[in-house]
Amino acid sequence: RLYFNYERRISSPDLVDMVDFRDALDPLKVKLGNSSLKDSERHSFIISYRTDSDSRLQHSERFYGNMLRNALAYGYSYDLSTGVKTGRMYNVNGNYDIGVSQSTDFDFGASRQFSLGNYIDLNYARSKDLLSENGTEPRPNRVDACSLRESLDLSFVTGKNKFRLSASGKWNRFDPKESNVDAFTARDYTCGVTGLLSLTDRLRVMTDFTVYIRRGYSDPSLNKTNFVWNGRISYELMKGQLALMADGFDILHNLSNVFYNVNAQART
């Protein structure tokens, strides 16, 4: 099967930002209007191919992209002598991303108790925003980003017992083109195992162990390896109408909640 999807979305600027005015209520942060602001347009498309059958092999491919015209951005200039920051909204062009991905699932074994899955995604994105340095007027700033992600998992099911091995990796390259920020490459790796073991018809043990590895980030606190182990024991009563559960969350006390983003000003 071949699928095609196209979407166009319009976003209008705030009417207040389009009025020709000067807001100096805060003398150190002056805001101006811009009567020439235009609506921003986001164009998105997806072309995908997928096999639908009862065979052991399932395969799909996808080609996708997004383009943003007249993106709304806030730009400002900073007066080094007075400390006054003067800014207004602008339209910025040049934001887009494009990518291709594929996924494959393969069942094997006498009764398909084994399943092997693979996913690959390659993406290139160009982000543009406004940047002001050393008191200059806001100027366009560009950051190019390229990422490659792959994941692989193997699962095994026998009766009420389930086991799964998984591994994934992501390579990210960020390259600021018009600022003094150095380009850098970051890498994320994840591998783990998940298991569900039915000891009896009523007693079940579930556990998962995952290793998170991050390398290449400018902040040393991100370049760490975390070992995360969770577990659960459950027991059913009253013919399955009542369940007693004991959870062990982050048993090794090694979990870190990590989020990062690189914007068009090359800030992480």
PDB file of C-alpha atoms in Angstrom:
ATOM      1  CA  ARG A   1       0.000   0.000   0.000  1.00  0.00           C
ATOM      2  CA  LEU A   2       1.159   3.499  -0.867  1.00  0.00           C
ATOM      3  CA  TYR A   3       0.044   6.481   1.193  1.00  0.00           C
ATOM      4  CA  PHE A   4       0.406  10.219   0.615  1.00  0.00           C
ATOM      5  CA  ASN A   5      -0.568  12.947   3.048  1.00  0.00           C
ATOM      6  CA  TYR A   6      -0.184  16.727   2.727  1.00  0.00           C
ATOM      7  CA  GLU A   7      -1.139  19.335   5.280  1.00  0.00           C
ATOM      8  CA  ARG A   8      -1.029  23.135   5.297  1.00  0.00           C
ATOM      9  CA  ARG A   9      -1.532  25.132   8.467  1.00  0.00           C
ATOM     10  CA  ILE A  10      -1.787  28.900   8.872  1.00  0.00           C
ATOM     11  CA  SER A  11      -0.823  30.768  12.049  1.00  0.00           C
ATOM     12  CA  SER A  12      -1.546  34.462  12.369  1.00  0.00           C
ATOM     13  CA  PRO A  13       0.560  36.825  14.465  1.00  0.00           C
ATOM     14  CA  ASP A  14      -0.862  38.514  17.520  1.00  0.00           C
ATOM     15  CA  LEU A  15      -2.796  41.592  16.427  1.00  0.00           C
ATOM     16  CA  VAL A  16      -1.083  43.642  19.151  1.00  0.00           C
ATOM     17  CA  ASP A  17       2.318  42.847  17.602  1.00  0.00           C
ATOM     18  CA  MET A  18       1.064  44.218  14.255  1.00  0.00           C
ATOM     19  CA  VAL A  19       0.146  47.633  15.644  1.00  0.00           C
ATOM     20  CA  ASP A  20       2.692  50.400  15.138  1.00  0.00           C
ATOM     21  CA  PHE A  21       3.356  51.280  18.789  1.00  0.00           C
ATOM     22  CA  ARG A  22       6.123  51.798  21.324  1.00  0.00           C
ATOM     23  CA  ASP A  23       5.724  50.184  24.731  1.00  0.00           C
ATOM     24  CA  ALA A  24       8.241  51.739  27.134  1.00  0.00           C
ATOM     25  CA  LEU A  25       6.465  50.920  30.398  1.00  0.00           C
ATOM     26  CA  ASP A  26       9.634  49.110  31.396  1.00  0.00           C
ATOM     27  CA  PRO A  27      12.372  51.622  30.448  1.00  0.00           C
ATOM     28  CA  LEU A  28      14.956  48.834  30.154  1.00  0.00           C
ATOM     29  CA  LYS A  29      12.788  46.635  27.943  1.00  0.00           C
ATOM     30  CA  VAL A  30      11.143  48.553  25.118  1.00  0.00           C
ATOM     31  CA  LYS A  31       8.778  46.699  22.771  1.00  0.00           C
ATOM     32  CA  LEU A  32       7.813  47.862  19.287  1.00  0.00           C
ATOM     33  CA  GLY A  33       5.111  46.803  16.856  1.00  0.00           C
ATOM     34  CA  ASN A  34       5.630  45.573  13.303  1.00  0.00           C
ATOM     35  CA  SER A  35       2.790  46.331  10.880  1.00  0.00           C
ATOM     36  CA  SER A  36       4.406  44.302   8.075  1.00  0.00           C
ATOM     37  CA  LEU A  37       4.071  40.920   9.825  1.00  0.00           C
ATOM     38  CA  LYS A  38       2.665  38.115   7.667  1.00  0.00           C
ATOM     39  CA  ASP A  39       0.876  34.877   8.469  1.00  0.00           C
ATOM     40  CA  SER A  40       3.171  31.904   8.959  1.00  0.00           C
ATOM     41  CA  GLU A  41       2.544  28.752   6.894  1.00  0.00           C
ATOM     42  CA  ARG A  42       3.566  25.203   7.746  1.00  0.00           C
ATOM     43  CA  HIS A  43       3.621  22.713   4.882  1.00  0.00           C
ATOM     44  CA  SER A  44       3.953  19.037   5.829  1.00  0.00           C
ATOM     45  CA  PHE A  45       3.974  15.881   3.738  1.00  0.00           C
ATOM     46  CA  ILE A  46       4.388  12.143   4.265  1.00  0.00           C
ATOM     47  CA  ILE A  47       4.855   9.494   1.581  1.00  0.00           C
ATOM     48  CA  SER A  48       4.825   5.970   2.959  1.00  0.00           C
ATOM     49  CA  TYR A  49       4.842   2.430   1.628  1.00  0.00           C
ATOM     50  CA  ARG A  50       3.683  -0.539   3.673  1.00  0.00           C
ATOM     51  CA  THR A  51       3.122  -4.244   3.141  1.00  0.00           C
ATOM     52  CA  ASP A  52      -0.056  -5.640   4.712  1.00  0.00           C
ATOM     53  CA  SER A  53      -0.229  -9.417   4.723  1.00  0.00           C
ATOM     54  CA  ASP A  54      -0.241 -12.478   6.963  1.00  0.00           C
ATOM     55  CA  SER A  55       3.347 -13.307   6.083  1.00  0.00           C
ATOM     56  CA  ARG A  56       6.072 -13.439   8.693  1.00  0.00           C
ATOM     57  CA  LEU A  57       7.780 -10.341   7.262  1.00  0.00           C
ATOM     58  CA  GLN A  58       6.256  -6.847   7.560  1.00  0.00           C
ATOM     59  CA  HIS A  59       8.042  -3.874   6.024  1.00  0.00           C
ATOM     60  CA  SER A  60       7.347  -0.151   5.661  1.00  0.00           C
ATOM     61  CA  GLU A  61       9.207   2.910   4.406  1.00  0.00           C
ATOM     62  CA  ARG A  62       8.460   6.582   4.919  1.00  0.00           C
ATOM     63  CA  PHE A  63       9.644   9.837   3.365  1.00  0.00           C
ATOM     64  CA  TYR A  64       8.559  13.018   5.179  1.00  0.00           C
ATOM     65  CA  GLY A  65       9.254  16.725   5.402  1.00  0.00           C
ATOM     66  CA  ASN A  66       8.148  20.038   6.886  1.00  0.00           C
ATOM     67  CA  MET A  67       8.662  23.609   5.674  1.00  0.00           C
ATOM     68  CA  LEU A  68       7.803  26.735   7.644  1.00  0.00           C
ATOM     69  CA  ARG A  69       7.346  30.012   5.775  1.00  0.00           C
ATOM     70  CA  ASN A  70       7.328  33.388   7.542  1.00  0.00           C
ATOM     71  CA  ALA A  71       8.028  31.900  10.957  1.00  0.00           C
ATOM     72  CA  LEU A  72       7.343  34.327  13.811  1.00  0.00           C
ATOM     73  CA  ALA A  73      10.423  35.225  15.850  1.00  0.00           C
ATOM     74  CA  TYR A  74      11.201  37.854  18.460  1.00  0.00           C
ATOM     75  CA  GLY A  75      14.328  39.860  17.774  1.00  0.00           C
ATOM     76  CA  TYR A  76      15.907  42.590  19.843  1.00  0.00           C
ATOM     77  CA  SER A  77      18.882  44.933  19.979  1.00  0.00           C
ATOM     78  CA  TYR A  78      20.779  45.777  23.153  1.00  0.00           C
ATOM     79  CA  ASP A  79      22.334  49.162  23.849  1.00  0.00           C
ATOM     80  CA  LEU A  80      25.571  48.523  25.747  1.00  0.00           C
ATOM     81  CA  SER A  81      25.796  52.121  26.972  1.00  0.00           C
ATOM     82  CA  THR A  82      22.283  52.457  28.427  1.00  0.00           C
ATOM     83  CA  GLY A  83      21.328  48.827  29.060  1.00  0.00           C
ATOM     84  CA  VAL A  84      18.059  49.240  27.128  1.00  0.00           C
ATOM     85  CA  LYS A  85      16.788  46.255  25.153  1.00  0.00           C
ATOM     86  CA  THR A  86      14.519  47.095  22.221  1.00  0.00           C
ATOM     87  CA  GLY A  87      12.688  44.318  20.386  1.00  0.00           C
ATOM     88  CA  ARG A  88       9.786  43.379  18.159  1.00  0.00           C
ATOM     89  CA  MET A  89       8.362  40.432  16.214  1.00  0.00           C
ATOM     90  CA  TYR A  90       9.772  39.514  12.784  1.00  0.00           C
ATOM     91  CA  ASN A  91       9.105  37.029  10.004  1.00  0.00           C
ATOM     92  CA  VAL A  92      11.959  34.576   9.394  1.00  0.00           C
ATOM     93  CA  ASN A  93      12.304  32.166   6.479  1.00  0.00           C
ATOM     94  CA  GLY A  94      14.504  29.118   5.970  1.00  0.00           C
ATOM     95  CA  ASN A  95      13.101  26.634   8.518  1.00  0.00           C
ATOM     96  CA  TYR A  96      12.592  23.096   7.238  1.00  0.00           C
ATOM     97  CA  ASP A  97      13.372  19.443   7.904  1.00  0.00           C
ATOM     98  CA  ILE A  98      13.363  16.335   5.755  1.00  0.00           C
ATOM     99  CA  GLY A  99      13.828  12.680   6.593  1.00  0.00           C
ATOM    100  CA  VAL A 100      13.445   9.053   5.622  1.00  0.00           C
ATOM    101  CA  SER A 101      12.724   6.021   7.803  1.00  0.00           C
ATOM    102  CA  GLN A 102      12.108   2.303   7.515  1.00  0.00           C
ATOM    103  CA  SER A 103      10.808  -0.376   9.840  1.00  0.00           C
ATOM    104  CA  THR A 104      10.941  -4.155   9.556  1.00  0.00           C
ATOM    105  CA  ASP A 105       9.274  -6.830  11.700  1.00  0.00           C
ATOM    106  CA  PHE A 106       9.979 -10.516  11.266  1.00  0.00           C
ATOM    107  CA  ASP A 107       8.286 -13.386  13.108  1.00  0.00           C
ATOM    108  CA  PHE A 108       9.991 -16.763  13.219  1.00  0.00           C
ATOM    109  CA  GLY A 109       9.876 -20.035  15.079  1.00  0.00           C
ATOM    110  CA  ALA A 110       7.486 -22.973  14.881  1.00  0.00           C
ATOM    111  CA  SER A 111       4.558 -20.938  16.242  1.00  0.00           C
ATOM    112  CA  ARG A 112       5.996 -17.440  15.698  1.00  0.00           C
ATOM    113  CA  GLN A 113       7.111 -17.224  19.302  1.00  0.00           C
ATOM    114  CA  PHE A 114      10.116 -15.131  18.240  1.00  0.00           C
ATOM    115  CA  SER A 115       9.838 -11.615  16.815  1.00  0.00           C
ATOM    116  CA  LEU A 116      12.645  -9.408  15.494  1.00  0.00           C
ATOM    117  CA  GLY A 117      12.105  -5.695  14.865  1.00  0.00           C
ATOM    118  CA  ASN A 118      14.318  -2.990  13.372  1.00  0.00           C
ATOM    119  CA  TYR A 119      13.731   0.744  12.904  1.00  0.00           C
ATOM    120  CA  ILE A 120      16.010   3.316  11.206  1.00  0.00           C
ATOM    121  CA  ASP A 121      15.421   7.054  10.824  1.00  0.00           C
ATOM    122  CA  LEU A 122      17.624   9.658   9.117  1.00  0.00           C
ATOM    123  CA  ASN A 123      16.687  13.335   9.476  1.00  0.00           C
ATOM    124  CA  TYR A 124      18.152  16.677   8.432  1.00  0.00           C
ATOM    125  CA  ALA A 125      16.804  19.952   9.840  1.00  0.00           C
ATOM    126  CA  ARG A 126      17.661  23.603   9.258  1.00  0.00           C
ATOM    127  CA  SER A 127      16.519  26.077  11.906  1.00  0.00           C
ATOM    128  CA  LYS A 128      16.656  29.854  11.598  1.00  0.00           C
ATOM    129  CA  ASP A 129      16.026  32.473  14.244  1.00  0.00           C
ATOM    130  CA  LEU A 130      17.205  35.955  15.181  1.00  0.00           C
ATOM    131  CA  LEU A 131      20.347  36.592  17.196  1.00  0.00           C
ATOM    132  CA  SER A 132      21.822  39.789  18.614  1.00  0.00           C
ATOM    133  CA  GLU A 133      25.412  39.950  19.857  1.00  0.00           C
ATOM    134  CA  ASN A 134      27.441  42.832  21.293  1.00  0.00           C
ATOM    135  CA  GLY A 135      24.704  45.401  20.857  1.00  0.00           C
ATOM    136  CA  THR A 136      24.081  44.766  17.153  1.00  0.00           C
ATOM    137  CA  GLU A 137      20.712  44.729  15.436  1.00  0.00           C
ATOM    138  CA  PRO A 138      19.046  41.307  15.302  1.00  0.00           C
ATOM    139  CA  ARG A 139      20.283  39.207  12.394  1.00  0.00           C
ATOM    140  CA  PRO A 140      19.307  35.753  11.112  1.00  0.00           C
ATOM    141  CA  ASN A 141      21.058  32.827  12.758  1.00  0.00           C
ATOM    142  CA  ARG A 142      21.123  29.307  11.347  1.00  0.00           C
ATOM    143  CA  VAL A 143      21.706  25.909  12.926  1.00  0.00           C
ATOM    144  CA  ASP A 144      21.922  22.719  10.857  1.00  0.00           C
ATOM    145  CA  ALA A 145      21.157  19.448  12.602  1.00  0.00           C
ATOM    146  CA  CYS A 146      21.516  15.903  11.320  1.00  0.00           C
ATOM    147  CA  SER A 147      20.415  12.828  13.254  1.00  0.00           C
ATOM    148  CA  LEU A 148      20.552   9.091  12.669  1.00  0.00           C
ATOM    149  CA  ARG A 149      18.584   6.743  14.908  1.00  0.00           C
ATOM    150  CA  GLU A 150      18.340   2.964  14.898  1.00  0.00           C
ATOM    151  CA  SER A 151      16.626   0.530  17.238  1.00  0.00           C
ATOM    152  CA  LEU A 152      16.622  -3.252  17.350  1.00  0.00           C
ATOM    153  CA  ASP A 153      14.549  -5.556  19.541  1.00  0.00           C
ATOM    154  CA  LEU A 154      14.052  -9.289  19.925  1.00  0.00           C
ATOM    155  CA  SER A 155      11.108 -10.750  21.805  1.00  0.00           C
ATOM    156  CA  PHE A 156      10.160 -14.279  22.821  1.00  0.00           C
ATOM    157  CA  VAL A 157       6.728 -15.462  23.978  1.00  0.00           C
ATOM    158  CA  THR A 158       5.964 -18.887  25.411  1.00  0.00           C
ATOM    159  CA  GLY A 159       2.625 -19.403  27.119  1.00  0.00           C
ATOM    160  CA  LYS A 160       2.152 -16.598  29.647  1.00  0.00           C
ATOM    161  CA  ASN A 161       5.866 -15.805  29.773  1.00  0.00           C
ATOM    162  CA  LYS A 162       7.356 -12.944  27.763  1.00  0.00           C
ATOM    163  CA  PHE A 163      10.966 -11.769  27.326  1.00  0.00           C
ATOM    164  CA  ARG A 164      12.380  -8.904  25.301  1.00  0.00           C
ATOM    165  CA  LEU A 165      15.873  -7.644  24.450  1.00  0.00           C
ATOM    166  CA  SER A 166      16.249  -4.154  23.000  1.00  0.00           C
ATOM    167  CA  ALA A 167      19.019  -1.805  21.907  1.00  0.00           C
ATOM    168  CA  SER A 168      18.986   1.620  20.278  1.00  0.00           C
ATOM    169  CA  GLY A 169      21.408   4.346  19.326  1.00  0.00           C
ATOM    170  CA  LYS A 170      21.088   7.942  18.170  1.00  0.00           C
ATOM    171  CA  TRP A 171      23.774  10.102  16.561  1.00  0.00           C
ATOM    172  CA  ASN A 172      23.227  13.874  16.516  1.00  0.00           C
ATOM    173  CA  ARG A 173      25.320  16.523  14.774  1.00  0.00           C
ATOM    174  CA  PHE A 174      24.617  20.200  15.488  1.00  0.00           C
ATOM    175  CA  ASP A 175      26.389  22.813  13.361  1.00  0.00           C
ATOM    176  CA  PRO A 176      25.751  26.541  14.069  1.00  0.00           C
ATOM    177  CA  LYS A 177      26.566  28.407  10.863  1.00  0.00           C
ATOM    178  CA  GLU A 178      26.347  32.083  11.835  1.00  0.00           C
ATOM    179  CA  SER A 179      27.376  32.278  15.502  1.00  0.00           C
ATOM    180  CA  ASN A 180      30.452  31.761  17.643  1.00  0.00           C
ATOM    181  CA  VAL A 181      29.153  28.470  19.064  1.00  0.00           C
ATOM    182  CA  ASP A 182      31.248  25.441  18.087  1.00  0.00           C
ATOM    183  CA  ALA A 183      29.665  22.496  16.315  1.00  0.00           C
ATOM    184  CA  PHE A 184      29.345  19.332  18.375  1.00  0.00           C
ATOM    185  CA  THR A 185      28.282  15.715  18.027  1.00  0.00           C
ATOM    186  CA  ALA A 186      26.220  13.942  20.685  1.00  0.00           C
ATOM    187  CA  ARG A 187      25.493  10.240  21.002  1.00  0.00           C
ATOM    188  CA  ASP A 188      22.799   8.398  22.944  1.00  0.00           C
ATOM    189  CA  TYR A 189      22.743   4.631  23.496  1.00  0.00           C
ATOM    190  CA  THR A 190      20.140   2.487  25.236  1.00  0.00           C
ATOM    191  CA  CYS A 191      20.016  -1.262  25.839  1.00  0.00           C
ATOM    192  CA  GLY A 192      17.851  -3.334  28.111  1.00  0.00           C
ATOM    193  CA  VAL A 193      15.917  -6.466  28.911  1.00  0.00           C
ATOM    194  CA  THR A 194      12.286  -6.935  29.965  1.00  0.00           C
ATOM    195  CA  GLY A 195      10.726 -10.083  31.363  1.00  0.00           C
ATOM    196  CA  LEU A 196       7.341 -11.370  32.504  1.00  0.00           C
ATOM    197  CA  LEU A 197       7.448 -14.731  34.277  1.00  0.00           C
ATOM    198  CA  SER A 198       4.306 -16.539  35.426  1.00  0.00           C
ATOM    199  CA  LEU A 199       5.410 -18.686  38.358  1.00  0.00           C
ATOM    200  CA  THR A 200       1.875 -19.996  38.911  1.00  0.00           C
ATOM    201  CA  ASP A 201      -1.568 -19.176  37.541  1.00  0.00           C
ATOM    202  CA  ARG A 202      -1.807 -16.421  40.161  1.00  0.00           C
ATOM    203  CA  LEU A 203       1.760 -15.340  40.871  1.00  0.00           C
ATOM    204  CA  ARG A 204       3.686 -13.250  38.329  1.00  0.00           C
ATOM    205  CA  VAL A 205       7.047 -11.531  38.392  1.00  0.00           C
ATOM    206  CA  MET A 206       7.851  -8.638  36.020  1.00  0.00           C
ATOM    207  CA  THR A 207      11.174  -6.808  35.710  1.00  0.00           C
ATOM    208  CA  ASP A 208      13.051  -4.519  33.356  1.00  0.00           C
ATOM    209  CA  PHE A 209      16.694  -3.430  33.357  1.00  0.00           C
ATOM    210  CA  THR A 210      17.878  -0.582  31.093  1.00  0.00           C
ATOM    211  CA  VAL A 211      21.253   1.094  30.567  1.00  0.00           C
ATOM    212  CA  TYR A 212      21.299   4.707  29.323  1.00  0.00           C
ATOM    213  CA  ILE A 213      24.574   6.048  27.891  1.00  0.00           C
ATOM    214  CA  ARG A 214      25.104   9.675  26.770  1.00  0.00           C
ATOM    215  CA  ARG A 215      28.325  11.050  25.298  1.00  0.00           C
ATOM    216  CA  GLY A 216      29.500  14.173  23.493  1.00  0.00           C
ATOM    217  CA  TYR A 217      27.459  16.869  25.262  1.00  0.00           C
ATOM    218  CA  SER A 218      29.103  20.117  26.329  1.00  0.00           C
ATOM    219  CA  ASP A 219      27.537  19.836  29.791  1.00  0.00           C
ATOM    220  CA  PRO A 220      29.471  17.154  31.749  1.00  0.00           C
ATOM    221  CA  SER A 221      26.371  16.347  33.815  1.00  0.00           C
ATOM    222  CA  LEU A 222      24.769  14.845  30.692  1.00  0.00           C
ATOM    223  CA  ASN A 223      27.705  12.602  29.743  1.00  0.00           C
ATOM    224  CA  LYS A 224      26.836   9.805  32.145  1.00  0.00           C
ATOM    225  CA  THR A 225      25.781   6.178  32.230  1.00  0.00           C
ATOM    226  CA  ASN A 226      22.620   5.309  34.177  1.00  0.00           C
ATOM    227  CA  PHE A 227      21.510   1.817  35.203  1.00  0.00           C
ATOM    228  CA  VAL A 228      17.759   1.638  35.812  1.00  0.00           C
ATOM    229  CA  TRP A 229      16.090  -1.444  37.298  1.00  0.00           C
ATOM    230  CA  ASN A 230      12.387  -1.799  38.023  1.00  0.00           C
ATOM    231  CA  GLY A 231      10.454  -4.818  39.288  1.00  0.00           C
ATOM    232  CA  ARG A 232       6.961  -5.941  40.196  1.00  0.00           C
ATOM    233  CA  ILE A 233       5.397  -8.959  41.944  1.00  0.00           C
ATOM    234  CA  SER A 234       1.657  -9.506  41.537  1.00  0.00           C
ATOM    235  CA  TYR A 235      -0.743 -12.061  42.992  1.00  0.00           C
ATOM    236  CA  GLU A 236      -4.344 -12.536  41.876  1.00  0.00           C
ATOM    237  CA  LEU A 237      -7.241 -13.320  44.224  1.00  0.00           C
ATOM    238  CA  MET A 238     -10.947 -13.982  43.784  1.00  0.00           C
ATOM    239  CA  LYS A 239     -10.493 -15.549  40.332  1.00  0.00           C
ATOM    240  CA  GLY A 240      -8.647 -12.540  38.998  1.00  0.00           C
ATOM    241  CA  GLN A 241     -11.061  -9.876  40.320  1.00  0.00           C
ATOM    242  CA  LEU A 242      -8.515  -8.654  42.891  1.00  0.00           C
ATOM    243  CA  ALA A 243      -4.767  -8.235  42.451  1.00  0.00           C
ATOM    244  CA  LEU A 244      -2.096  -7.470  45.039  1.00  0.00           C
ATOM    245  CA  MET A 245       1.063  -5.842  43.687  1.00  0.00           C
ATOM    246  CA  ALA A 246       4.414  -4.783  45.088  1.00  0.00           C
ATOM    247  CA  ASP A 247       6.469  -2.399  42.940  1.00  0.00           C
ATOM    248  CA  GLY A 248      10.165  -1.663  43.094  1.00  0.00           C
ATOM    249  CA  PHE A 249      10.914   1.509  41.154  1.00  0.00           C
ATOM    250  CA  ASP A 250      14.494   2.558  40.377  1.00  0.00           C
ATOM    251  CA  ILE A 251      15.856  -0.086  42.721  1.00  0.00           C
ATOM    252  CA  LEU A 252      19.479   0.974  42.096  1.00  0.00           C
ATOM    253  CA  HIS A 253      18.704   4.698  42.726  1.00  0.00           C
ATOM    254  CA  ASN A 254      20.403   5.611  39.461  1.00  0.00           C
ATOM    255  CA  LEU A 255      17.610   7.214  37.420  1.00  0.00           C
ATOM    256  CA  SER A 256      18.108  10.666  35.874  1.00  0.00           C
ATOM    257  CA  ASN A 257      15.340  12.570  34.119  1.00  0.00           C
ATOM    258  CA  VAL A 258      17.147  14.125  31.145  1.00  0.00           C
ATOM    259  CA  PHE A 259      15.731  16.422  28.483  1.00  0.00           C
ATOM    260  CA  TYR A 260      17.669  18.502  26.010  1.00  0.00           C
ATOM    261  CA  ASN A 261      16.939  20.692  23.008  1.00  0.00           C
ATOM    262  CA  VAL A 262      19.084  22.737  20.630  1.00  0.00           C
ATOM    263  CA  ASN A 263      17.224  25.755  19.282  1.00  0.00           C
ATOM    264  CA  ALA A 264      17.941  27.981  16.295  1.00  0.00           C
ATOM    265  CA  GLN A 265      20.152  30.214  18.445  1.00  0.00           C
ATOM    266  CA  ALA A 266      22.420  27.222  19.173  1.00  0.00           C
ATOM    267  CA  ARG A 267      21.456  27.196  22.828  1.00  0.00           C
ATOM    268  CA  THR A 268      21.264  23.787  24.475  1.00  0.00           C
TER     269      THR A 268
END
